[in-house]
PDB file of C-alpha atoms in Angstrom:
ATOM      1  CA  MET A 157     -19.186 -22.091 -17.465  1.00 90.00           C
ATOM      2  CA  ILE A 158     -21.296 -25.175 -17.577  1.00 97.00           C
ATOM      3  CA  GLU A 159     -20.450 -27.852 -15.039  1.00 98.00           C
ATOM      4  CA  ILE A 160     -21.335 -31.480 -15.820  1.00 98.00           C
ATOM      5  CA  VAL A 161     -21.734 -33.645 -12.734  1.00 98.00           C
ATOM      6  CA  ALA A 162     -22.002 -37.483 -13.017  1.00 98.00           C
ATOM      7  CA  THR A 163     -22.217 -40.441 -10.726  1.00 98.00           C
ATOM      8  CA  CYS A 164     -19.726 -43.280 -11.176  1.00 97.00           C
ATOM      9  CA  GLU A 165     -19.935 -47.001 -10.467  1.00 97.00           C
ATOM     10  CA  SER A 166     -16.316 -48.101 -10.680  1.00 97.00           C
ATOM     11  CA  PRO A 167     -12.705 -46.755 -11.086  1.00 97.00           C
ATOM     12  CA  GLU A 168     -12.885 -47.909 -14.709  1.00 97.00           C
ATOM     13  CA  GLN A 169     -15.998 -45.954 -15.453  1.00 98.00           C
ATOM     14  CA  ALA A 170     -14.700 -42.987 -13.539  1.00 98.00           C
ATOM     15  CA  GLN A 171     -11.683 -42.943 -15.934  1.00 98.00           C
ATOM     16  CA  GLN A 172     -14.027 -43.071 -18.848  1.00 98.00           C
ATOM     17  CA  LEU A 173     -16.161 -40.222 -17.527  1.00 98.00           C
ATOM     18  CA  LEU A 174     -13.193 -38.031 -16.849  1.00 98.00           C
ATOM     19  CA  ALA A 175     -11.853 -38.689 -20.370  1.00 98.00           C
ATOM     20  CA  ALA A 176     -15.315 -37.826 -21.766  1.00 98.00           C
ATOM     21  CA  GLY A 177     -15.083 -34.336 -20.198  1.00 98.00           C
ATOM     22  CA  VAL A 178     -17.168 -34.711 -17.027  1.00 98.00           C
ATOM     23  CA  ASP A 179     -16.157 -32.051 -14.430  1.00 98.00           C
ATOM     24  CA  THR A 180     -17.362 -33.580 -11.135  1.00 98.00           C
ATOM     25  CA  LEU A 181     -17.792 -37.149 -10.111  1.00 98.00           C
ATOM     26  CA  VAL A 182     -20.198 -38.207  -7.379  1.00 98.00           C
ATOM     27  CA  PHE A 183     -19.589 -41.356  -5.352  1.00 98.00           C
ATOM     28  CA  GLY A 184     -19.723 -42.610  -1.741  1.00 97.00           C
ATOM     29  CA  GLU A 185     -20.774 -45.492   0.410  1.00 97.00           C
ATOM     30  CA  GLU A 186     -24.255 -46.853   0.903  1.00 96.00           C
ATOM     31  CA  THR A 187     -24.275 -46.167   4.642  1.00 96.00           C
ATOM     32  CA  PHE A 188     -24.446 -42.446   4.062  1.00 97.00           C
ATOM     33  CA  GLY A 189     -25.321 -41.859   0.376  1.00 96.00           C
ATOM     34  CA  LEU A 190     -28.680 -42.164  -1.280  1.00 95.00           C
ATOM     35  CA  ARG A 191     -29.236 -44.208  -4.457  1.00 95.00           C
ATOM     36  CA  LEU A 192     -25.714 -44.503  -5.611  1.00 97.00           C
ATOM     37  CA  PRO A 193     -24.737 -46.782  -8.539  1.00 96.00           C
ATOM     38  CA  ALA A 194     -22.073 -48.471  -6.320  1.00 96.00           C
ATOM     39  CA  ASP A 195     -21.038 -48.821  -2.699  1.00 96.00           C
ATOM     40  CA  PHE A 196     -17.326 -47.910  -2.504  1.00 97.00           C
ATOM     41  CA  SER A 197     -15.064 -49.038   0.298  1.00 97.00           C
ATOM     42  CA  ARG A 198     -12.943 -46.485   2.172  1.00 97.00           C
ATOM     43  CA  GLU A 199      -9.836 -47.561   0.258  1.00 98.00           C
ATOM     44  CA  GLU A 200     -11.705 -47.292  -3.052  1.00 98.00           C
ATOM     45  CA  GLN A 201     -12.977 -43.822  -2.114  1.00 98.00           C
ATOM     46  CA  ALA A 202      -9.451 -42.607  -1.328  1.00 98.00           C
ATOM     47  CA  ALA A 203      -8.086 -43.973  -4.532  1.00 97.00           C
ATOM     48  CA  LEU A 204     -11.027 -42.550  -6.530  1.00 98.00           C
ATOM     49  CA  THR A 205     -10.470 -39.094  -5.032  1.00 98.00           C
ATOM     50  CA  GLN A 206      -6.800 -39.264  -6.092  1.00 98.00           C
ATOM     51  CA  LEU A 207      -7.770 -40.367  -9.579  1.00 98.00           C
ATOM     52  CA  ILE A 208     -10.125 -37.391  -9.942  1.00 98.00           C
ATOM     53  CA  HIS A 209      -7.623 -34.918  -8.679  1.00 98.00           C
ATOM     54  CA  ARG A 210      -4.941 -36.186 -11.003  1.00 98.00           C
ATOM     55  CA  ALA A 211      -7.353 -35.327 -13.822  1.00 98.00           C
ATOM     56  CA  GLY A 212      -7.833 -31.873 -12.335  1.00 98.00           C
ATOM     57  CA  LYS A 213     -11.529 -32.537 -11.679  1.00 98.00           C
ATOM     58  CA  THR A 214     -13.807 -32.394  -8.538  1.00 98.00           C
ATOM     59  CA  ALA A 215     -14.623 -35.185  -6.121  1.00 98.00           C
ATOM     60  CA  ALA A 216     -18.074 -34.850  -4.632  1.00 98.00           C
ATOM     61  CA  VAL A 217     -19.138 -37.389  -1.973  1.00 98.00           C
ATOM     62  CA  ALA A 218     -22.803 -38.229  -1.345  1.00 98.00           C
ATOM     63  CA  VAL A 219     -23.641 -37.964   2.379  1.00 98.00           C
ATOM     64  CA  ASN A 220     -27.286 -37.156   1.585  1.00 96.00           C
ATOM     65  CA  GLY A 221     -29.141 -39.857   3.475  1.00 94.00           C
ATOM     66  CA  ILE A 222     -31.641 -39.096   6.266  1.00 91.00           C
ATOM     67  CA  MET A 223     -29.376 -39.882   9.227  1.00 93.00           C
ATOM     68  CA  HIS A 224     -31.285 -41.625  11.925  1.00 91.00           C
ATOM     69  CA  PRO A 225     -29.513 -41.705  15.302  1.00 92.00           C
ATOM     70  CA  GLU A 226     -27.552 -44.865  14.702  1.00 93.00           C
ATOM     71  CA  LYS A 227     -26.138 -43.341  11.447  1.00 95.00           C
ATOM     72  CA  MET A 228     -25.663 -39.823  12.752  1.00 95.00           C
ATOM     73  CA  GLU A 229     -23.280 -41.249  15.306  1.00 96.00           C
ATOM     74  CA  LEU A 230     -21.079 -42.396  12.473  1.00 97.00           C
ATOM     75  CA  VAL A 231     -21.042 -39.162  10.538  1.00 97.00           C
ATOM     76  CA  PRO A 232     -18.194 -37.369  12.342  1.00 98.00           C
ATOM     77  CA  GLU A 233     -15.774 -40.205  11.719  1.00 98.00           C
ATOM     78  CA  TYR A 234     -16.794 -40.311   8.004  1.00 98.00           C
ATOM     79  CA  LEU A 235     -16.409 -36.518   7.651  1.00 98.00           C
ATOM     80  CA  ALA A 236     -12.916 -36.806   9.145  1.00 98.00           C
ATOM     81  CA  PHE A 237     -12.043 -39.508   6.684  1.00 98.00           C
ATOM     82  CA  LEU A 238     -13.315 -37.439   3.721  1.00 98.00           C
ATOM     83  CA  LYS A 239     -11.425 -34.358   4.844  1.00 97.00           C
ATOM     84  CA  GLU A 240      -8.233 -36.291   5.315  1.00 96.00           C
ATOM     85  CA  ASN A 241      -8.475 -37.739   1.894  1.00 96.00           C
ATOM     86  CA  GLY A 242      -9.194 -34.510   0.116  1.00 97.00           C
ATOM     87  CA  ALA A 243     -12.838 -34.657  -0.880  1.00 98.00           C
ATOM     88  CA  ASP A 244     -13.717 -31.349  -2.560  1.00 98.00           C
ATOM     89  CA  ARG A 245     -17.283 -31.172  -1.402  1.00 98.00           C
ATOM     90  CA  ILE A 246     -20.017 -33.274   0.024  1.00 98.00           C
ATOM     91  CA  ILE A 247     -23.687 -33.542  -0.876  1.00 98.00           C
ATOM     92  CA  ILE A 248     -26.026 -33.437   2.191  1.00 97.00           C
ATOM     93  CA  GLY A 249     -29.686 -33.320   2.987  1.00 93.00           C
ATOM     94  CA  ASP A 250     -29.824 -33.751   6.773  1.00 95.00           C
ATOM     95  CA  PRO A 251     -29.428 -30.446   8.658  1.00 95.00           C
ATOM     96  CA  GLY A 252     -27.852 -32.464  11.410  1.00 96.00           C
ATOM     97  CA  ILE A 253     -24.665 -32.731   9.373  1.00 97.00           C
ATOM     98  CA  VAL A 254     -24.488 -28.936   9.088  1.00 96.00           C
ATOM     99  CA  TYR A 255     -24.760 -28.842  12.873  1.00 96.00           C
ATOM    100  CA  ILE A 256     -21.875 -31.282  13.270  1.00 97.00           C
ATOM    101  CA  MET A 257     -19.632 -29.294  10.948  1.00 97.00           C
ATOM    102  CA  LYS A 258     -20.528 -26.050  12.708  1.00 95.00           C
ATOM    103  CA  LYS A 259     -19.871 -27.560  16.105  1.00 96.00           C
ATOM    104  CA  ASP A 260     -16.526 -28.944  15.010  1.00 97.00           C
ATOM    105  CA  PRO A 261     -14.913 -26.778  12.246  1.00 96.00           C
ATOM    106  CA  ALA A 262     -12.228 -29.401  11.818  1.00 96.00           C
ATOM    107  CA  LEU A 263     -14.846 -31.588  10.165  1.00 97.00           C
ATOM    108  CA  ALA A 264     -16.245 -28.899   7.960  1.00 97.00           C
ATOM    109  CA  LEU A 265     -16.305 -29.414   4.178  1.00 98.00           C
ATOM    110  CA  PRO A 266     -17.950 -27.374   1.376  1.00 98.00           C
ATOM    111  CA  TYR A 267     -21.438 -28.750   0.905  1.00 98.00           C
ATOM    112  CA  VAL A 268     -24.207 -28.861  -1.658  1.00 98.00           C
ATOM    113  CA  TYR A 269     -27.702 -28.946  -0.116  1.00 97.00           C
ATOM    114  CA  ASP A 270     -29.882 -31.831  -1.475  1.00 96.00           C
ATOM    115  CA  ALA A 271     -33.165 -32.389   0.320  1.00 92.00           C
ATOM    116  CA  GLU A 272     -34.735 -34.024  -2.740  1.00 87.00           C
ATOM    117  CA  THR A 273     -38.375 -32.940  -3.384  1.00 86.00           C
ATOM    118  CA  LEU A 274     -38.158 -30.166  -0.754  1.00 88.00           C
ATOM    119  CA  VAL A 275     -35.864 -27.967  -2.728  1.00 92.00           C
ATOM    120  CA  THR A 276     -38.375 -26.045  -4.831  1.00 93.00           C
ATOM    121  CA  SER A 277     -37.832 -22.326  -4.241  1.00 94.00           C
ATOM    122  CA  ALA A 278     -35.166 -19.688  -4.458  1.00 96.00           C
ATOM    123  CA  ARG A 279     -36.025 -18.645  -0.936  1.00 95.00           C
ATOM    124  CA  GLN A 280     -35.185 -22.129   0.436  1.00 94.00           C
ATOM    125  CA  ILE A 281     -31.983 -22.372  -1.619  1.00 97.00           C
ATOM    126  CA  ASN A 282     -30.836 -18.918  -0.497  1.00 97.00           C
ATOM    127  CA  PHE A 283     -31.524 -19.881   3.102  1.00 96.00           C
ATOM    128  CA  TRP A 284     -29.049 -22.688   2.878  1.00 96.00           C
ATOM    129  CA  ALA A 285     -26.644 -20.429   0.958  1.00 97.00           C
ATOM    130  CA  GLN A 286     -26.646 -18.146   4.049  1.00 96.00           C
ATOM    131  CA  LYS A 287     -25.852 -21.292   6.121  1.00 95.00           C
ATOM    132  CA  GLY A 288     -22.793 -21.975   4.004  1.00 95.00           C
ATOM    133  CA  ALA A 289     -23.994 -24.175   1.120  1.00 97.00           C
ATOM    134  CA  VAL A 290     -21.976 -23.702  -2.060  1.00 98.00           C
ATOM    135  CA  GLY A 291     -24.772 -25.204  -4.212  1.00 97.00           C
ATOM    136  CA  ALA A 292     -28.168 -26.910  -4.069  1.00 97.00           C
ATOM    137  CA  VAL A 293     -29.834 -29.752  -5.935  1.00 97.00           C
ATOM    138  CA  LEU A 294     -33.099 -28.570  -7.404  1.00 97.00           C
ATOM    139  CA  ALA A 295     -36.070 -30.910  -6.933  1.00 95.00           C
ATOM    140  CA  ARG A 296     -36.766 -32.805 -10.132  1.00 94.00           C
ATOM    141  CA  GLU A 297     -40.457 -31.922  -9.885  1.00 94.00           C
ATOM    142  CA  VAL A 298     -39.902 -28.250 -10.668  1.00 96.00           C
ATOM    143  CA  PRO A 299     -41.156 -27.236 -14.183  1.00 96.00           C
ATOM    144  CA  PHE A 300     -39.053 -24.920 -16.335  1.00 97.00           C
ATOM    145  CA  ALA A 301     -41.595 -22.080 -16.052  1.00 96.00           C
ATOM    146  CA  GLU A 302     -40.942 -21.953 -12.308  1.00 96.00           C
ATOM    147  CA  MET A 303     -37.179 -22.454 -12.804  1.00 96.00           C
ATOM    148  CA  ALA A 304     -36.982 -19.430 -15.145  1.00 96.00           C
ATOM    149  CA  GLU A 305     -38.620 -17.216 -12.526  1.00 95.00           C
ATOM    150  CA  MET A 306     -36.370 -18.614  -9.768  1.00 96.00           C
ATOM    151  CA  ALA A 307     -33.036 -18.272 -11.616  1.00 96.00           C
ATOM    152  CA  PRO A 308     -32.410 -14.488 -11.136  1.00 96.00           C
ATOM    153  CA  GLN A 309     -32.958 -14.807  -7.363  1.00 97.00           C
ATOM    154  CA  LEU A 310     -30.542 -17.589  -6.691  1.00 97.00           C
ATOM    155  CA  GLN A 311     -27.383 -16.815  -4.703  1.00 97.00           C
ATOM    156  CA  ILE A 312     -25.742 -20.153  -5.385  1.00 97.00           C
ATOM    157  CA  PRO A 313     -25.746 -22.629  -8.333  1.00 97.00           C
ATOM    158  CA  ALA A 314     -28.720 -25.015  -8.549  1.00 97.00           C
ATOM    159  CA  GLU A 315     -28.055 -28.445 -10.013  1.00 98.00           C
ATOM    160  CA  VAL A 316     -30.583 -29.784 -12.558  1.00 98.00           C
ATOM    161  CA  LEU A 317     -31.002 -33.414 -13.569  1.00 98.00           C
ATOM    162  CA  VAL A 318     -30.602 -33.585 -17.348  1.00 98.00           C
ATOM    163  CA  TYR A 319     -30.217 -37.358 -17.712  1.00 98.00           C
ATOM    164  CA  GLY A 320     -31.116 -40.280 -15.455  1.00 97.00           C
ATOM    165  CA  ALA A 321     -33.629 -41.892 -13.175  1.00 96.00           C
ATOM    166  CA  THR A 322     -36.057 -40.093 -10.837  1.00 95.00           C
ATOM    167  CA  CYS A 323     -36.965 -41.474  -7.458  1.00 94.00           C
ATOM    168  CA  ILE A 324     -40.682 -40.942  -6.866  1.00 92.00           C
ATOM    169  CA  HIS A 325     -40.981 -42.560  -3.426  1.00 91.00           C
ATOM    170  CA  GLN A 326     -38.728 -43.400  -0.515  1.00 91.00           C
ATOM    171  CA  SER A 327     -39.806 -45.030   2.691  1.00 88.00           C
ATOM    172  CA  LYS A 328     -37.716 -46.060   5.672  1.00 89.00           C
ATOM    173  CA  ARG A 329     -39.888 -49.128   5.886  1.00 90.00           C
ATOM    174  CA  PRO A 330     -38.598 -52.333   4.220  1.00 85.00           C
ATOM    175  CA  LEU A 331     -41.631 -52.730   1.990  1.00 86.00           C
ATOM    176  CA  LEU A 332     -40.221 -55.524  -0.152  1.00 86.00           C
ATOM    177  CA  GLU A 333     -39.054 -57.457   2.888  1.00 86.00           C
ATOM    178  CA  ASN A 334     -42.432 -57.094   4.506  1.00 86.00           C
ATOM    179  CA  TYR A 335     -44.146 -58.303   1.300  1.00 80.00           C
ATOM    180  CA  TYR A 336     -41.861 -61.331   1.083  1.00 86.00           C
ATOM    181  CA  ARG A 337     -42.448 -62.149   4.673  1.00 85.00           C
ATOM    182  CA  PHE A 338     -46.220 -61.843   4.207  1.00 85.00           C
ATOM    183  CA  THR A 339     -46.196 -64.116   1.131  1.00 88.00           C
ATOM    184  CA  LYS A 340     -43.744 -66.517   2.808  1.00 85.00           C
ATOM    185  CA  GLN A 341     -41.048 -66.048   0.213  1.00 88.00           C
ATOM    186  CA  GLU A 342     -37.314 -65.859   0.747  1.00 84.00           C
ATOM    187  CA  GLU A 343     -36.027 -63.390  -1.834  1.00 84.00           C
ATOM    188  CA  ALA A 344     -33.383 -60.724  -2.060  1.00 84.00           C
ATOM    189  CA  ALA A 345     -34.527 -57.096  -2.331  1.00 84.00           C
ATOM    190  CA  ASP A 346     -31.321 -55.320  -3.349  1.00 87.00           C
ATOM    191  CA  LYS A 347     -30.733 -53.257  -6.524  1.00 87.00           C
ATOM    192  CA  GLY A 348     -29.051 -56.127  -8.265  1.00 84.00           C
ATOM    193  CA  ARG A 349     -32.361 -58.028  -8.516  1.00 85.00           C
ATOM    194  CA  ASN A 350     -33.629 -55.451 -11.020  1.00 84.00           C
ATOM    195  CA  LEU A 351     -37.133 -55.675  -9.505  1.00 86.00           C
ATOM    196  CA  PHE A 352     -39.988 -53.409 -10.648  1.00 88.00           C
ATOM    197  CA  LEU A 353     -43.596 -52.719 -10.024  1.00 89.00           C
ATOM    198  CA  SER A 354     -46.140 -52.651 -12.800  1.00 87.00           C
ATOM    199  CA  ASP A 355     -49.700 -51.302 -12.956  1.00 84.00           C
ATOM    200  CA  PRO A 356     -51.950 -54.231 -13.932  1.00 85.00           C
ATOM    201  CA  GLN A 357     -54.006 -51.794 -16.000  1.00 84.00           C
ATOM    202  CA  ASP A 358     -50.958 -50.440 -17.808  1.00 84.00           C
ATOM    203  CA  GLU A 359     -48.314 -53.007 -18.943  1.00 80.00           C
ATOM    204  CA  ALA A 360     -45.993 -50.192 -19.975  1.00 82.00           C
ATOM    205  CA  THR A 361     -45.299 -49.179 -16.364  1.00 85.00           C
ATOM    206  CA  HIS A 362     -41.910 -50.174 -15.014  1.00 88.00           C
ATOM    207  CA  TYR A 363     -41.379 -48.712 -11.531  1.00 90.00           C
ATOM    208  CA  SER A 364     -37.941 -49.970 -10.516  1.00 92.00           C
ATOM    209  CA  ILE A 365     -37.784 -50.762  -6.794  1.00 92.00           C
ATOM    210  CA  TYR A 366     -35.129 -51.944  -4.376  1.00 91.00           C
ATOM    211  CA  GLU A 367     -34.191 -51.770  -0.645  1.00 92.00           C
ATOM    212  CA  ASP A 368     -31.052 -50.824   1.256  1.00 92.00           C
ATOM    213  CA  SER A 369     -30.257 -49.540   4.659  1.00 92.00           C
ATOM    214  CA  HIS A 370     -32.098 -46.288   3.877  1.00 92.00           C
ATOM    215  CA  GLY A 371     -35.319 -48.122   3.230  1.00 90.00           C
ATOM    216  CA  THR A 372     -37.282 -48.738   0.037  1.00 93.00           C
ATOM    217  CA  HIS A 373     -36.758 -46.705  -3.203  1.00 94.00           C
ATOM    218  CA  ILE A 374     -39.209 -46.539  -6.112  1.00 94.00           C
ATOM    219  CA  PHE A 375     -38.422 -44.884  -9.384  1.00 93.00           C
ATOM    220  CA  ALA A 376     -40.436 -43.368 -12.284  1.00 94.00           C
ATOM    221  CA  THR A 377     -41.018 -45.592 -15.289  1.00 93.00           C
ATOM    222  CA  ASN A 378     -39.135 -43.224 -17.588  1.00 95.00           C
ATOM    223  CA  ASP A 379     -35.779 -41.623 -17.081  1.00 96.00           C
ATOM    224  CA  VAL A 380     -35.254 -37.985 -17.688  1.00 97.00           C
ATOM    225  CA  CYS A 381     -33.496 -36.650 -20.813  1.00 97.00           C
ATOM    226  CA  LEU A 382     -33.248 -32.875 -21.264  1.00 98.00           C
ATOM    227  CA  LEU A 383     -30.708 -32.930 -24.047  1.00 97.00           C
ATOM    228  CA  LYS A 384     -32.798 -30.726 -26.365  1.00 97.00           C
ATOM    229  CA  GLU A 385     -33.519 -28.405 -23.464  1.00 98.00           C
ATOM    230  CA  THR A 386     -29.913 -27.838 -22.313  1.00 98.00           C
ATOM    231  CA  GLN A 387     -29.536 -24.554 -24.262  1.00 97.00           C
ATOM    232  CA  ALA A 388     -32.662 -23.108 -22.629  1.00 97.00           C
ATOM    233  CA  LEU A 389     -31.382 -24.235 -19.200  1.00 98.00           C
ATOM    234  CA  ALA A 390     -28.020 -22.601 -19.816  1.00 97.00           C
ATOM    235  CA  GLN A 391     -29.596 -19.382 -21.063  1.00 97.00           C
ATOM    236  CA  ALA A 392     -31.771 -19.242 -17.944  1.00 97.00           C
ATOM    237  CA  GLY A 393     -28.717 -19.594 -15.742  1.00 96.00           C
ATOM    238  CA  PHE A 394     -28.865 -23.292 -14.852  1.00 98.00           C
ATOM    239  CA  THR A 395     -25.384 -24.357 -15.741  1.00 98.00           C
ATOM    240  CA  THR A 396     -24.863 -27.275 -13.322  1.00 98.00           C
ATOM    241  CA  TRP A 397     -26.087 -30.385 -15.125  1.00 98.00           C
ATOM    242  CA  LYS A 398     -26.469 -33.747 -13.367  1.00 98.00           C
ATOM    243  CA  LEU A 399     -26.138 -37.183 -15.083  1.00 98.00           C
ATOM    244  CA  ASP A 400     -27.362 -40.031 -12.889  1.00 98.00           C
ATOM    245  CA  GLY A 401     -26.213 -43.496 -13.889  1.00 96.00           C
ATOM    246  CA  ILE A 402     -27.906 -45.595 -11.283  1.00 96.00           C
ATOM    247  CA  PHE A 403     -29.774 -47.540 -14.018  1.00 95.00           C
ATOM    248  CA  ALA A 404     -27.427 -46.746 -16.891  1.00 95.00           C
ATOM    249  CA  PRO A 405     -24.347 -48.745 -16.325  1.00 94.00           C
ATOM    250  CA  GLY A 406     -20.883 -49.184 -17.761  1.00 95.00           C
ATOM    251  CA  ALA A 407     -19.215 -47.638 -20.823  1.00 97.00           C
ATOM    252  CA  ASP A 408     -22.584 -46.660 -22.332  1.00 97.00           C
ATOM    253  CA  PHE A 409     -23.133 -44.168 -19.492  1.00 98.00           C
ATOM    254  CA  ALA A 410     -19.713 -42.657 -20.094  1.00 98.00           C
ATOM    255  CA  ALA A 411     -20.557 -42.378 -23.768  1.00 98.00           C
ATOM    256  CA  ALA A 412     -23.819 -40.674 -22.907  1.00 98.00           C
ATOM    257  CA  ALA A 413     -21.888 -38.216 -20.783  1.00 98.00           C
ATOM    258  CA  ALA A 414     -19.715 -37.453 -23.817  1.00 98.00           C
ATOM    259  CA  ILE A 415     -22.822 -36.534 -25.736  1.00 98.00           C
ATOM    260  CA  PHE A 416     -23.772 -33.882 -23.092  1.00 98.00           C
ATOM    261  CA  VAL A 417     -20.178 -32.625 -23.165  1.00 98.00           C
ATOM    262  CA  LYS A 418     -20.591 -32.160 -26.896  1.00 98.00           C
ATOM    263  CA  ALA A 419     -23.878 -30.264 -26.307  1.00 98.00           C
ATOM    264  CA  ARG A 420     -22.036 -28.011 -23.880  1.00 98.00           C
ATOM    265  CA  HIS A 421     -19.360 -27.275 -26.359  1.00 97.00           C
ATOM    266  CA  LEU A 422     -21.914 -26.406 -29.017  1.00 98.00           C
ATOM    267  CA  ILE A 423     -23.861 -24.127 -26.603  1.00 97.00           C
ATOM    268  CA  GLU A 424     -20.756 -22.368 -25.452  1.00 96.00           C
ATOM    269  CA  ALA A 425     -19.659 -21.900 -29.117  1.00 96.00           C
ATOM    270  CA  GLY A 426     -23.067 -20.570 -30.086  1.00 96.00           C
ATOM    271  CA  THR A 427     -23.598 -23.314 -32.594  1.00 97.00           C
ATOM    272  CA  PHE A 428     -26.211 -25.465 -30.825  1.00 97.00           C
ATOM    273  CA  THR A 429     -29.159 -25.984 -33.216  1.00 96.00           C
ATOM    274  CA  ALA A 430     -32.339 -27.996 -33.255  1.00 95.00           C
ATOM    275  CA  THR A 431     -30.764 -30.259 -35.895  1.00 96.00           C
ATOM    276  CA  ALA A 432     -27.725 -30.845 -33.756  1.00 96.00           C
ATOM    277  CA  ALA A 433     -29.858 -31.505 -30.687  1.00 97.00           C
ATOM    278  CA  ALA A 434     -31.926 -34.051 -32.526  1.00 96.00           C
ATOM    279  CA  GLU A 435     -28.777 -35.858 -33.785  1.00 97.00           C
ATOM    280  CA  LEU A 436     -27.267 -36.026 -30.291  1.00 97.00           C
ATOM    281  CA  GLU A 437     -30.532 -37.219 -28.767  1.00 96.00           C
ATOM    282  CA  ALA A 438     -30.689 -40.026 -31.371  1.00 96.00           C
ATOM    283  CA  GLN A 439     -27.121 -41.019 -30.401  1.00 97.00           C
ATOM    284  CA  LEU A 440     -28.123 -41.022 -26.734  1.00 97.00           C
ATOM    285  CA  ALA A 441     -31.191 -43.180 -27.318  1.00 95.00           C
ATOM    286  CA  VAL A 442     -28.980 -45.928 -28.733  1.00 96.00           C
ATOM    287  CA  LEU A 443     -26.875 -45.935 -25.585  1.00 97.00           C
ATOM    288  CA  HIS A 444     -29.787 -45.869 -23.141  1.00 96.00           C
ATOM    289  CA  PRO A 445     -30.881 -49.162 -21.555  1.00 94.00           C
ATOM    290  CA  ALA A 446     -33.536 -50.806 -23.749  1.00 91.00           C
ATOM    291  CA  ASN A 447     -35.827 -51.525 -20.795  1.00 88.00           C
ATOM    292  CA  ARG A 448     -36.046 -47.933 -19.687  1.00 92.00           C
ATOM    293  CA  GLY A 449     -37.922 -45.114 -21.441  1.00 93.00           C
ATOM    294  CA  LEU A 450     -36.978 -41.503 -21.789  1.00 96.00           C
ATOM    295  CA  ASP A 451     -38.997 -38.358 -21.399  1.00 96.00           C
ATOM    296  CA  THR A 452     -38.622 -34.767 -20.196  1.00 97.00           C
ATOM    297  CA  GLY A 453     -40.038 -35.303 -16.697  1.00 95.00           C
ATOM    298  CA  PHE A 454     -41.684 -32.270 -15.224  1.00 95.00           C
ATOM    299  CA  TYR A 455     -39.878 -29.817 -17.542  1.00 96.00           C
ATOM    300  CA  TYR A 456     -42.875 -28.852 -19.616  1.00 96.00           C
ATOM    301  CA  VAL A 457     -45.582 -29.325 -16.986  1.00 94.00           C
ATOM    302  CA  ASP A 458     -47.853 -26.388 -16.232  1.00 89.00           C
ATOM    303  CA  PRO A 459     -46.958 -25.254 -12.734  1.00 88.00           C
ATOM    304  CA  LYS A 460     -50.681 -24.722 -12.054  1.00 83.00           C
ATOM    305  CA  LYS A 461     -51.256 -28.429 -12.517  1.00 80.00           C
ATOM    306  CA  ILE A 462     -48.822 -29.492  -9.802  1.00 73.00           C
ATOM    307  CA  ARG A 463     -50.433 -30.060  -6.436  1.00 66.00           C
TER     308      ARG A 463
END
């Protein structure tokens, strides 16, 4: 069975995504979760979990930040809250959280291992499977040629980004704040500003950038779209598909999710064709934000060219 995982930015969008056929919704709060479309309060998280469960779907909470000491001290209380409110699983990247759950089983929750660019081999994924992970988030820099070799060795499902933005750099340092201070400007640096970097020699570049409590985040110019490649992914055994809506807001993102649900139905029915894929991709392009491009990321890259 193919599982479609999607971020959500509001209760309204969550309802739209669930109605579209998404299986798992990802949400959380900015203190603990990386690059989320929205920062939900505790009350909102509890209500959202109930909404997801009423639909018979899965609530996955992002706790995947790098937890420096001041944040790690807050993690046990947050895990207790998530467990009390029925979160189905958490997404983590800091091994310190695994240690906390092992030390106090009352705080333990099923977890998906997400260490971003570090998750590049079956050996690493299987290591975390042996430590209790129920899934892993595959680095977005892994080409399909390597994925196909990896698939038969995996002991747990590996999530693949099929639609959405790719972070290409994160620094704990407040780079924008430092820049504004140096240039004697008083400007906000949050995601709502829609700031981006551009190469002066290439006007087409559009590296979205913002700051939060985790530091500075910079994204690739183009977002990933693997709609035409979903059948090959499924045939290779990669049946956990991630849709990331950090820069694809509102009802359009839910409508985009419905397109991937349609692709899943066609694949599972054995009727997915190149023509159908092209039609679905054309529909998706209309829904995608006009200021963001689409490409296939690292999917077709020759592994020998990656250093």
